[in-house]
mmCIF file of C-alpha atoms in Angstrom:
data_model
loop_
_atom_site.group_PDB
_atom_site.id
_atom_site.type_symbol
_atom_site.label_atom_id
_atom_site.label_comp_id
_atom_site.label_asym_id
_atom_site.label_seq_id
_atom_site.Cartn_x
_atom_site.Cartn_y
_atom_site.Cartn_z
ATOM 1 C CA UNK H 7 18.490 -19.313 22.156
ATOM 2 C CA UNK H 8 15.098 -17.277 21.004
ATOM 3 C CA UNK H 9 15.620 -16.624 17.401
ATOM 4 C CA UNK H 10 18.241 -16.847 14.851
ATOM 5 C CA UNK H 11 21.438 -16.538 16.348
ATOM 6 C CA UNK H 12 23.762 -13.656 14.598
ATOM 7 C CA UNK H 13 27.120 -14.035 13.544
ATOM 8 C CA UNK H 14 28.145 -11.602 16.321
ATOM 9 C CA UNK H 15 26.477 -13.831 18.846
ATOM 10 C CA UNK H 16 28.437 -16.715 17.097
ATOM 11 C CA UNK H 17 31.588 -15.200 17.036
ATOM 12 C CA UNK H 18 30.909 -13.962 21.124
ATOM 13 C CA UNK H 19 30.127 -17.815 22.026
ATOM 14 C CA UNK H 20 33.230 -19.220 19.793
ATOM 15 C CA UNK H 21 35.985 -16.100 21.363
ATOM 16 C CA UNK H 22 36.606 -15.062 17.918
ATOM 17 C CA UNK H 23 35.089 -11.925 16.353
ATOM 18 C CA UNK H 24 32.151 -11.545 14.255
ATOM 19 C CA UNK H 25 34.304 -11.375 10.582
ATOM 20 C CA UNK H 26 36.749 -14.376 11.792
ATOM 21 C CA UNK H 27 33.087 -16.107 12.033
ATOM 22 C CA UNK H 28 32.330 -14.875 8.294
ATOM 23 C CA UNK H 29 35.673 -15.584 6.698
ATOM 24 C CA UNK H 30 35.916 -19.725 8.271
ATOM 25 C CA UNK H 31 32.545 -20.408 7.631
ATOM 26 C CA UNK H 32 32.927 -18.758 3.561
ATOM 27 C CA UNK H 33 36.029 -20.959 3.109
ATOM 28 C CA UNK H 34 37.971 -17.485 2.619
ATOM 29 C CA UNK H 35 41.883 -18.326 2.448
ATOM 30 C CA UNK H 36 42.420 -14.661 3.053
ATOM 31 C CA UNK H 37 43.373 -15.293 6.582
ATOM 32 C CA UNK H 38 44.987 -18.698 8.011
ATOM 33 C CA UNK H 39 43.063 -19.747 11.611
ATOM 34 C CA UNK H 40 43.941 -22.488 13.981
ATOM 35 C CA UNK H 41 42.786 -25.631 13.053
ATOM 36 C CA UNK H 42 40.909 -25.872 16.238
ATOM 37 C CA UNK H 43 39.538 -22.411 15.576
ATOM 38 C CA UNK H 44 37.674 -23.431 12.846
ATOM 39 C CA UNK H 45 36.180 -26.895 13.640
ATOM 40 C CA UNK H 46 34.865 -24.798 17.092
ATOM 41 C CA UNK H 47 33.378 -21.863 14.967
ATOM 42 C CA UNK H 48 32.082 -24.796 12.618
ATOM 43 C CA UNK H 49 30.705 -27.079 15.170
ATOM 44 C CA UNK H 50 29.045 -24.236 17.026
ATOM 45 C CA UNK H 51 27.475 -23.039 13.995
ATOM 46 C CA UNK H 52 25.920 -26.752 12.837
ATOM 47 C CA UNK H 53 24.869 -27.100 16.823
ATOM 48 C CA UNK H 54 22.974 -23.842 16.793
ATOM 49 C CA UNK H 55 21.690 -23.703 13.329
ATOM 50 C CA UNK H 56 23.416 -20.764 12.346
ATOM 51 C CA UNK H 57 23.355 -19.722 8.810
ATOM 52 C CA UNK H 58 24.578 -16.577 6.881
ATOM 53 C CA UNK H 59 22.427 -13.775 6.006
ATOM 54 C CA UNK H 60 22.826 -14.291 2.174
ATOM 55 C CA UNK H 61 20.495 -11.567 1.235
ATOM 56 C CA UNK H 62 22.012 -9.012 3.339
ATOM 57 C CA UNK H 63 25.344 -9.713 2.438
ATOM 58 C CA UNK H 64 24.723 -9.421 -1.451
ATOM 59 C CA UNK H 65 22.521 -6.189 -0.244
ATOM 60 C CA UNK H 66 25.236 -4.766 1.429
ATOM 61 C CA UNK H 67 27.423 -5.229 -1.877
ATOM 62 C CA UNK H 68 24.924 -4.478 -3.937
ATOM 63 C CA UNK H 69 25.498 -7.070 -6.073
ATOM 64 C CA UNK H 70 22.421 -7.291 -7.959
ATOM 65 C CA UNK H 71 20.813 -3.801 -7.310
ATOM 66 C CA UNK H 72 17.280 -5.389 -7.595
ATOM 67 C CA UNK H 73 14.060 -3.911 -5.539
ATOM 68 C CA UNK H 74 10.770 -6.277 -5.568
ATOM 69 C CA UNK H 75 7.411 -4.967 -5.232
ATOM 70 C CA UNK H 76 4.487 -7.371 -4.207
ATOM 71 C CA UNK H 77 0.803 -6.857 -5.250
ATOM 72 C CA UNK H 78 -1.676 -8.991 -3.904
ATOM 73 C CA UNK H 79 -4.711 -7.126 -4.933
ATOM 74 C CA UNK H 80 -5.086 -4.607 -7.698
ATOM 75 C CA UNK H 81 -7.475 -3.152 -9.790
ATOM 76 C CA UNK H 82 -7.485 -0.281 -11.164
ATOM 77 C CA UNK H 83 -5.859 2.913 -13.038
ATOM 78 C CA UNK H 84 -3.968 4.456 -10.360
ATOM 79 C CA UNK H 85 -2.334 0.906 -9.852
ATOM 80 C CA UNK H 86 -0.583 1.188 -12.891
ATOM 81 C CA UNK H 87 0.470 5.174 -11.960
ATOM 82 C CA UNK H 88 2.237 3.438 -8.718
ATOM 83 C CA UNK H 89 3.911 1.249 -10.595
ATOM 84 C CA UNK H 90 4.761 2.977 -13.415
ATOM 85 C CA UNK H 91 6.644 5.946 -10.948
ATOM 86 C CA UNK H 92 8.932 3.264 -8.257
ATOM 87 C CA UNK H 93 10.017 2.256 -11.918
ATOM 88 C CA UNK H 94 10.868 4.882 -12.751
ATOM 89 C CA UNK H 95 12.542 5.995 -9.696
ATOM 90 C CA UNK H 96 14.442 3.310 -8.612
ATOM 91 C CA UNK H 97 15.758 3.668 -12.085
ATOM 92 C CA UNK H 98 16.913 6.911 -10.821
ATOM 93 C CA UNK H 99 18.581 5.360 -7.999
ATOM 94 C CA UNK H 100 20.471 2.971 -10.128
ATOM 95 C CA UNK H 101 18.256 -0.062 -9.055
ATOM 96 C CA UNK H 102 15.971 -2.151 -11.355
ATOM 97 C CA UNK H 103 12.200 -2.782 -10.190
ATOM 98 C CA UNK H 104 10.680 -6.442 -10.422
ATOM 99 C CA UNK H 105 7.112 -6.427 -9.905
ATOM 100 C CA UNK H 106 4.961 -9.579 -8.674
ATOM 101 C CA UNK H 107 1.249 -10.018 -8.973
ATOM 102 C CA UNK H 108 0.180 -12.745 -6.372
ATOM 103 C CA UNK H 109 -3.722 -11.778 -7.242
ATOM 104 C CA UNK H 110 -5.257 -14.404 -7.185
ATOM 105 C CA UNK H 111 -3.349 -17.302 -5.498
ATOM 106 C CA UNK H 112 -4.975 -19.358 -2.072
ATOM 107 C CA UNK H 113 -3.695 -17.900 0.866
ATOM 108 C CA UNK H 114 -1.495 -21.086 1.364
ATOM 109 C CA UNK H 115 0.619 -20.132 -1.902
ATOM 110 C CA UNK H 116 0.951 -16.273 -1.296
ATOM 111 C CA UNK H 117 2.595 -17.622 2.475
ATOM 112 C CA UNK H 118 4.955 -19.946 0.839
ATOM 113 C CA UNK H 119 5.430 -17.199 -1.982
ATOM 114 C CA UNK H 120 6.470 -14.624 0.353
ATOM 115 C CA UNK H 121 8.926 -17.510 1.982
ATOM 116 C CA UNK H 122 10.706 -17.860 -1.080
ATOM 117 C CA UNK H 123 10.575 -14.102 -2.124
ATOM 118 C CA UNK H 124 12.590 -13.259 1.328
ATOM 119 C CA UNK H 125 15.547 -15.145 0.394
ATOM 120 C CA UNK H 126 16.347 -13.297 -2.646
ATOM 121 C CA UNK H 127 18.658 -10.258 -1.891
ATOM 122 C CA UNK H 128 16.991 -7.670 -2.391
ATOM 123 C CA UNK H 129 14.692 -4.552 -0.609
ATOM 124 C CA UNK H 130 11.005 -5.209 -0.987
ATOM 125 C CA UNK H 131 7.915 -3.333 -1.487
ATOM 126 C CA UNK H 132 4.803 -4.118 -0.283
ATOM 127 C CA UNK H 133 1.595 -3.370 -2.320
ATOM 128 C CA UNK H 134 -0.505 -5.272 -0.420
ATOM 129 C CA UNK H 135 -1.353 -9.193 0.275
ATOM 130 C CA UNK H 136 -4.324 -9.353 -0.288
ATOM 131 C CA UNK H 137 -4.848 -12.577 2.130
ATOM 132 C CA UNK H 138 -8.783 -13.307 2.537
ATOM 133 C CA UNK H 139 -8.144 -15.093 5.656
ATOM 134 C CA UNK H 140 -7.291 -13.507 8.970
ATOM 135 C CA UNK H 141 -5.371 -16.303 9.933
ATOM 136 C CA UNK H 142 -2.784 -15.764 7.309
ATOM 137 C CA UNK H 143 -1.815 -12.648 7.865
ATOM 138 C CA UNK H 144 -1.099 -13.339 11.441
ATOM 139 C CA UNK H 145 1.776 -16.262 9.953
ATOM 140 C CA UNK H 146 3.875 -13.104 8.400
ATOM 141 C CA UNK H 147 5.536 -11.890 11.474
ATOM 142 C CA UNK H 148 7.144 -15.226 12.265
ATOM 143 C CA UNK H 149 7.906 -15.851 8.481
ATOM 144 C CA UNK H 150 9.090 -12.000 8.307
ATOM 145 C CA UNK H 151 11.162 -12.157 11.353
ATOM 146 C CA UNK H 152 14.656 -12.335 8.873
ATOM 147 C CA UNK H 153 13.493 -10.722 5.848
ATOM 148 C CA UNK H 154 15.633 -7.794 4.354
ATOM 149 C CA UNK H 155 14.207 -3.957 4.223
ATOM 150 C CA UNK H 156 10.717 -3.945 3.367
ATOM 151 C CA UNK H 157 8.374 -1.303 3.105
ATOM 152 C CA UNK H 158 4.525 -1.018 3.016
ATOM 153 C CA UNK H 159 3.023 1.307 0.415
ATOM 154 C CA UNK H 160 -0.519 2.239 2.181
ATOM 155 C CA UNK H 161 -0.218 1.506 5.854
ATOM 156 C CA UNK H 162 1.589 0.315 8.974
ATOM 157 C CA UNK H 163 1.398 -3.669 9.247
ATOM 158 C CA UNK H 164 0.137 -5.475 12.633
ATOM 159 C CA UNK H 165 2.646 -7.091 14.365
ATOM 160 C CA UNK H 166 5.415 -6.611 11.586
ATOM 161 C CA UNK H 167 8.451 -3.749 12.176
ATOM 162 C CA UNK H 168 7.706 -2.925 8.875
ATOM 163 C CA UNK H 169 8.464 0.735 7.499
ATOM 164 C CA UNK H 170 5.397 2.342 5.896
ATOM 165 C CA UNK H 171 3.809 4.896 4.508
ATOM 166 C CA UNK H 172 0.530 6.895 5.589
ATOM 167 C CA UNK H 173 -1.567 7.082 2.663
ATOM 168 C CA UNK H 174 -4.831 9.085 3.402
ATOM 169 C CA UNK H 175 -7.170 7.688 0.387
ATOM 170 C CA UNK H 176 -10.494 5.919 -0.065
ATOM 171 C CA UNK H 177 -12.619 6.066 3.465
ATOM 172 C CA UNK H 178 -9.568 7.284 5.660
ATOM 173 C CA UNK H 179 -10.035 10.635 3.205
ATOM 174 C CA UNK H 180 -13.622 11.034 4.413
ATOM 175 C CA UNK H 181 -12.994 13.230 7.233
ATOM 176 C CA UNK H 182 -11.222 15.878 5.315
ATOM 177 C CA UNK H 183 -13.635 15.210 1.983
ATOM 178 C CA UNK H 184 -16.257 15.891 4.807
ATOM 179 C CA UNK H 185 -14.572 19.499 6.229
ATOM 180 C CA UNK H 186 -14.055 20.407 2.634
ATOM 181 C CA UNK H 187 -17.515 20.153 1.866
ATOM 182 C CA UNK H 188 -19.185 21.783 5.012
ATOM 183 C CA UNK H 189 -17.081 24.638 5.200
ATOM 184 C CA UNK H 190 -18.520 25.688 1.374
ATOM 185 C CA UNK H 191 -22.198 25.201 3.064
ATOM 186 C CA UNK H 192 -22.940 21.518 2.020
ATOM 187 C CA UNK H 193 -25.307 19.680 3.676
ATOM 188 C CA UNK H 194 -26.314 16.558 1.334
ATOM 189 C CA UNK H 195 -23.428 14.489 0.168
ATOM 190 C CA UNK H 196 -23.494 10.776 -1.155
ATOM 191 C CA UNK H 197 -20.995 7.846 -1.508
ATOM 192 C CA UNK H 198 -21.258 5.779 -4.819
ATOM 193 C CA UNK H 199 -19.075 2.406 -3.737
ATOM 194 C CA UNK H 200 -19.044 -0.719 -6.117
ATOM 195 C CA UNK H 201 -19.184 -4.325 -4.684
ATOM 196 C CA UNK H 202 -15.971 -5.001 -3.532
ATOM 197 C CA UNK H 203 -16.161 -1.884 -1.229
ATOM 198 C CA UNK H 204 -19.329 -2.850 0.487
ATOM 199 C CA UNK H 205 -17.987 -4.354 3.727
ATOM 200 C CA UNK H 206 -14.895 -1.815 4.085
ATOM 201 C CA UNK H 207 -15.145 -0.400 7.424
ATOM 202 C CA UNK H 208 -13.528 2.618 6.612
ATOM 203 C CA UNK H 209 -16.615 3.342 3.761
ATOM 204 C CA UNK H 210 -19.204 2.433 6.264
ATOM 205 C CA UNK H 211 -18.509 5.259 8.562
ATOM 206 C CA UNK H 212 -19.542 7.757 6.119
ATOM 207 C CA UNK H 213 -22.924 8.361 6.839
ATOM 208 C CA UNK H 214 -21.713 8.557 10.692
ATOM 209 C CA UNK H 215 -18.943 11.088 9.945
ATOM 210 C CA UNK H 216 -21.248 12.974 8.002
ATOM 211 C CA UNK H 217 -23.814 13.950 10.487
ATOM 212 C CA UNK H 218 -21.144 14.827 12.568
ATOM 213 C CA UNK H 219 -20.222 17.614 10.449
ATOM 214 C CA UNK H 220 -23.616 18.828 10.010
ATOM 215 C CA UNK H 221 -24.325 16.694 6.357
ATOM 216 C CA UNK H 222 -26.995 14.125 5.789
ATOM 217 C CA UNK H 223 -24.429 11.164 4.215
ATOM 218 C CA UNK H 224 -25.841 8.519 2.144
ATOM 219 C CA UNK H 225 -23.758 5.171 0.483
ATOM 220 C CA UNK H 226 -25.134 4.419 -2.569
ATOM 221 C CA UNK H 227 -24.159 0.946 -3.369
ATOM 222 C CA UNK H 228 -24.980 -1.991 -5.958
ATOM 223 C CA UNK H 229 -28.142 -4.152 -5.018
ATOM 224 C CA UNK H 230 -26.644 -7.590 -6.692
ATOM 225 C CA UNK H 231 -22.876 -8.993 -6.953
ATOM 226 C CA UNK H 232 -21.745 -6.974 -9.539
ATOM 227 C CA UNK H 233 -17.630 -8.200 -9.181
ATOM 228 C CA UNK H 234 -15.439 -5.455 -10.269
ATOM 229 C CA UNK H 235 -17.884 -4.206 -12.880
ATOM 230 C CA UNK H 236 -17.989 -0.714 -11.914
ATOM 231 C CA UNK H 237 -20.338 -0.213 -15.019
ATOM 232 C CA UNK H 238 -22.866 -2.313 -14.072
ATOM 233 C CA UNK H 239 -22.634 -1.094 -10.171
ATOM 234 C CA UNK H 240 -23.594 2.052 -11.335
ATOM 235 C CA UNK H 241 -26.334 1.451 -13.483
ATOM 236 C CA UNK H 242 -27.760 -0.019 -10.173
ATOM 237 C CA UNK H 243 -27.426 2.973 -7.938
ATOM 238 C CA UNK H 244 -28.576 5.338 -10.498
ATOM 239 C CA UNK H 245 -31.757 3.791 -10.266
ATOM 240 C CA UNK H 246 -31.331 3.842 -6.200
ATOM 241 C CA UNK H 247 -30.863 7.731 -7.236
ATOM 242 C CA UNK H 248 -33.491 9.038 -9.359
ATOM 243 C CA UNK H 249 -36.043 7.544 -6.836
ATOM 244 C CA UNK H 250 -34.716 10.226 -4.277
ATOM 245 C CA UNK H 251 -37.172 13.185 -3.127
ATOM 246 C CA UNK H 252 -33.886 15.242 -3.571
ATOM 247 C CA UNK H 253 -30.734 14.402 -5.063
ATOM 248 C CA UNK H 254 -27.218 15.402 -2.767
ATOM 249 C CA UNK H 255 -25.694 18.264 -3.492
ATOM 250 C CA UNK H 256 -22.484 16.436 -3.960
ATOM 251 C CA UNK H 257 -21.801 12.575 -5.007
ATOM 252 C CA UNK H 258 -18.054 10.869 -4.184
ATOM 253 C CA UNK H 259 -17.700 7.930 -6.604
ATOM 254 C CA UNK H 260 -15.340 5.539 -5.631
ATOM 255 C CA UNK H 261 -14.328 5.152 -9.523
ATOM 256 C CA UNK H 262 -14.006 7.164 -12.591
ATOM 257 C CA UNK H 263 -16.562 4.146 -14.074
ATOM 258 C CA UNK H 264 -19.217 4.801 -12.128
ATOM 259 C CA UNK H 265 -18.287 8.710 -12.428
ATOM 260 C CA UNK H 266 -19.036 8.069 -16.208
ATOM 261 C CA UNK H 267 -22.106 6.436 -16.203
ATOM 262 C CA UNK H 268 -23.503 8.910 -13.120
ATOM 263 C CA UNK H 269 -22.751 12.146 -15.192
ATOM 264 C CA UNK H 270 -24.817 10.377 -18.550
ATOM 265 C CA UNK H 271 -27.340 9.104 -16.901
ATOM 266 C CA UNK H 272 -28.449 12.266 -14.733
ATOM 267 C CA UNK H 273 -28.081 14.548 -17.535
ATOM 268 C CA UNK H 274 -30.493 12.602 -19.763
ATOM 269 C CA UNK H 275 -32.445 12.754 -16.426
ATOM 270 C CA UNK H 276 -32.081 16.642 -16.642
ATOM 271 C CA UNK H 277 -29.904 17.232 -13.704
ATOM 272 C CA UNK H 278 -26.978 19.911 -14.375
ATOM 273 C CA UNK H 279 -23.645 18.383 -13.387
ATOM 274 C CA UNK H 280 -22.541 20.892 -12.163
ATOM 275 C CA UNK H 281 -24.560 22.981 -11.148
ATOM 276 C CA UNK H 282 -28.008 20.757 -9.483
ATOM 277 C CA UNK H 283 -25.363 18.217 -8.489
ATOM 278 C CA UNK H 284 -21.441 18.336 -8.190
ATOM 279 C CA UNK H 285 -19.782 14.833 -8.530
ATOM 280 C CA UNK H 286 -16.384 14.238 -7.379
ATOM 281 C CA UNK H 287 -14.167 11.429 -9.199
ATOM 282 C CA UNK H 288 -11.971 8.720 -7.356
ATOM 283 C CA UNK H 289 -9.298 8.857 -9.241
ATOM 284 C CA UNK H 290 -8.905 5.777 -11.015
ATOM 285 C CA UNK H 291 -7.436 6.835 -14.588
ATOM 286 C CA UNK H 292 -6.557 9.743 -16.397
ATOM 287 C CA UNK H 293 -9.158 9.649 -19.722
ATOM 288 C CA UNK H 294 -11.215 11.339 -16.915
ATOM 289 C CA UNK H 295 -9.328 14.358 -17.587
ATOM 290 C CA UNK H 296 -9.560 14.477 -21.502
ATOM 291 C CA UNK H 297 -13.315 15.196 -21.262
ATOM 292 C CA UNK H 298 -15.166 18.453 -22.314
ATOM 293 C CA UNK H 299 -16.112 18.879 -18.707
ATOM 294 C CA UNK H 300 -14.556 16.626 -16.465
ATOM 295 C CA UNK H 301 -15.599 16.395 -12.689
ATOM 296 C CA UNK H 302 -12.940 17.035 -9.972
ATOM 297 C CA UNK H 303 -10.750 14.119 -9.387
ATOM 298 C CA UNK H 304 -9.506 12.742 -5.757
ATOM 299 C CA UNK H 305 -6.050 11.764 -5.900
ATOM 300 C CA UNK H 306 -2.837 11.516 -3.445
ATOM 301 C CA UNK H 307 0.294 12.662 -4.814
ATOM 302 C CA UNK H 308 1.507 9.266 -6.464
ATOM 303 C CA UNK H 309 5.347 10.277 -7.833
ATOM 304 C CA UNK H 310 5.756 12.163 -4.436
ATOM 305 C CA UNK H 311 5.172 8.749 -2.752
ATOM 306 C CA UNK H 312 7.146 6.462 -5.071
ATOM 307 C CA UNK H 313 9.865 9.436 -4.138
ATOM 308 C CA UNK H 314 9.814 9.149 -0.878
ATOM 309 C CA UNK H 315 9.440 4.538 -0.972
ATOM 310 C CA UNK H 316 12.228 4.397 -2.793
ATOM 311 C CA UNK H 317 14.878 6.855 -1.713
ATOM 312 C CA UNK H 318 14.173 5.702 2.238
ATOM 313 C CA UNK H 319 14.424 1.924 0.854
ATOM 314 C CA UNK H 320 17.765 2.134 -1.075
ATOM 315 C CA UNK H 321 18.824 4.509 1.703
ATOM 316 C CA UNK H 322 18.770 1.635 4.068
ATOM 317 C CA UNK H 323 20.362 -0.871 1.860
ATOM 318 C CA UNK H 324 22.998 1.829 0.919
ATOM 319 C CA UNK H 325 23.721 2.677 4.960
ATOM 320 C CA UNK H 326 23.461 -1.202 5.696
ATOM 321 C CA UNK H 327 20.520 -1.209 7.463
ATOM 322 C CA UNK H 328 19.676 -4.589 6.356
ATOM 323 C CA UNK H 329 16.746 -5.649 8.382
ATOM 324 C CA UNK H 330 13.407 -5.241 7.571
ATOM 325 C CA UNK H 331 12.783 -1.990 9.423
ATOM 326 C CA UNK H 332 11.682 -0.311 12.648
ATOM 327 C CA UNK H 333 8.096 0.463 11.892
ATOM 328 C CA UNK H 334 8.937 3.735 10.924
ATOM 329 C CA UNK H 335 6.275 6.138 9.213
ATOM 330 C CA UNK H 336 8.696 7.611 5.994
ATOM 331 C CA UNK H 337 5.806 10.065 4.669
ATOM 332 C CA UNK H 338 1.919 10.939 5.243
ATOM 333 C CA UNK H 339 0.253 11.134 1.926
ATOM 334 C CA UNK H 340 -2.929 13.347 1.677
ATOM 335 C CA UNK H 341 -5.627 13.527 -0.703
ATOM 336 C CA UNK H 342 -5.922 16.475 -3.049
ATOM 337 C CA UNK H 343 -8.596 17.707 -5.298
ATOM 338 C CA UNK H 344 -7.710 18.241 -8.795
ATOM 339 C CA UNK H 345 -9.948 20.217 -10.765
ATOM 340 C CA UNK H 346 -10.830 20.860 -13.965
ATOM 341 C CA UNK H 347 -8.798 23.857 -14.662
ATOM 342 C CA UNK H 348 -5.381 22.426 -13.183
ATOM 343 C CA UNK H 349 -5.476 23.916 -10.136
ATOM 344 C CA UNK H 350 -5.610 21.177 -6.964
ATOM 345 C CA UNK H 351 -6.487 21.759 -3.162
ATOM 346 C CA UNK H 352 -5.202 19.556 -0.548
ATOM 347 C CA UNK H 353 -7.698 18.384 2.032
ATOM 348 C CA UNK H 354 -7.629 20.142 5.080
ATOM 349 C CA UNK H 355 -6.487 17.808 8.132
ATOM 350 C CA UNK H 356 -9.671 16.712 9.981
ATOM 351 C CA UNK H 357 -9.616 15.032 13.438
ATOM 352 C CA UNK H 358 -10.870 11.391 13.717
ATOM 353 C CA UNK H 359 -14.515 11.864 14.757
ATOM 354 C CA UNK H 360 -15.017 9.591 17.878
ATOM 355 C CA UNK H 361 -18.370 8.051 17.227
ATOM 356 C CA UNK H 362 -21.279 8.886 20.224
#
């Protein structure tokens, strides 16, 4: 029989029904069976492998009201924001959040990690897993094929019936970043990208995506392996900078580090920010905010999307849904553009450009 067999199908195959199934096989004396009831409904189940769904049982009982989130790769400011709001929501909901950094670990261990993780009862959030090898992600949907509700906090999952959500940041915010920009007469913009963004496919497209909206796009990027020294990466393309004819009329930094050390460094180069050049922030932390003239910061609405992960999560658990999902899209987060004086603008929608 393909898969895991079910207690229904168990019940079906023994001509009992599926609770008589759960009550001889927990060693419930609630009800009295046949003798030859049971040892059929307890051979079957040892010939076919059956075992109980621990983790949705205890789920469905909400025994230990316990959500899990899983973060295989994080860096920066806004991390801690995401965390910091599921805490605080699932609090809300009368659940407690566990976080669990697997940054770090071989491929092999975040696979057997993710094994173990799955039998715990509880509904799981996905931060990302951060696997370096392709190889290893495409183990999940076998290992994932039983796991309880999970949800993925960025993007739909290959191959997994995972529920997600759409969030519109880094390079998938370039096309509306791009409209923004062109509508208000733009027509030189740069991308300031550290190391670890260098061979994102989503980043590369930029200077593509540009011309197609009528602006010359440039990446500025690190010349050596600068790590996750944002600092250092933009020391480098400052210098990359100042050798332009003419500087872009806007810069997108990836990071509020490199923001920092862009704004100093043209200004003691005697470029007005703003004014000869505006620079738009990526978000990463909120000190950008407590400076005399901060730049505009791009950021998605964070405590709408911890909102949205957690209520459709516990709803699921709550209504019994205990599988891990049917690939559902709960919410599309945009990007918005928070400015200085606390008003914000959300990007305006902007086709995917198909590339000629």
């Amino acid at each position: 029989m393909k898969g895991q067999i079910t207690q229904k199908e168990l019940g079906r195959l023994c001509g009992v029904s599926a609770a008589c199934v759960g009550y001889i096989l927990s060693g419930s004396k609630k009800y009295k069976f046949k003798p030859e009831t049971v040892k059929k409904v307890r051979q079957m189940a040892e010939e076919l492998n059956y075992r109980p769904n621990y983790q949705a049982r205890c789920l469905r009982r909400n025994r230990n009201n316990l959500l899990i989130c899983i973060v295989g790769c994080a860096c920066r400011y806004t991390d801690a924001l995401h965390l910091k709001y599921l805490t605080q929501e699932a609090e809300k909901a009368g659940f407690q959040l566990l976080v669990q950094f697997i940054v770090g670990l071989s491929d092999e261990k975040k696979l057997q990690f993710v094994r173990n993780i799955i039998n715990i009862p509880a509904g799981i959030f996905i931060w990302s897993f951060g696997f370096k090898n392709p190889e290893s992600a495409a183990q999940l949907p076998e290992i994932l094929r039983n796991a309880p509700p999970m949800m993925h906090l960025s993007h739909p999952v290959e191959n997994i019936n995972m529920d997600y959500i759409s969030v519109n940041w880094g390079g998938r915010s370039f096309p509306g970043l791009l409209k923004y920009f062109a509508d208000r007469g733009i027509r030189r913009m740069g991308c300031c990208i550290g190391v670890r963004e260098k061979n994102s496919p989503y980043i590369n497209r930029f200077p593509e995506l540009a011309r197609q909206y009528g602006i010359d796009g440039r990446i500025y990027a690190p010349s050596g392996n600068r790590g996750y020294d944002y600092y250092r990466s933009a020391g480098d393309i400052i210098e990359k900078l100042l050798e332009e004819k003419e500087l872009p009329e806007v810069l997108y930094s990836v990071s509020d580090e490199i923001t920092l050390v862009l704004m100093d460094a043209l200004r003691r180069n005697g470029v007005k920010i703003p004014g000869d050049v505006t620079i738009v922030s990526g978000g990463d932390s909120e000190f950008i905010h407590y400076l005399s003239d901060p730049p505009p910061v791009l950021r998605h609405n964070i405590p709408l999307l911890a909102e949205k992960a957690v209520a459709h999560l516990v709803g699921r658990i709550n209504d019994g849904q205990n599988n891990i999902g049917n690939n559902m899209c709960v919410g599309i987060m945009n990007q918005r553009l928070l400015f200085p004086d606390g008003s914000n603008c959300v990007l305006p929608e902007a086709d995917e450009i198909v590339y000629s």
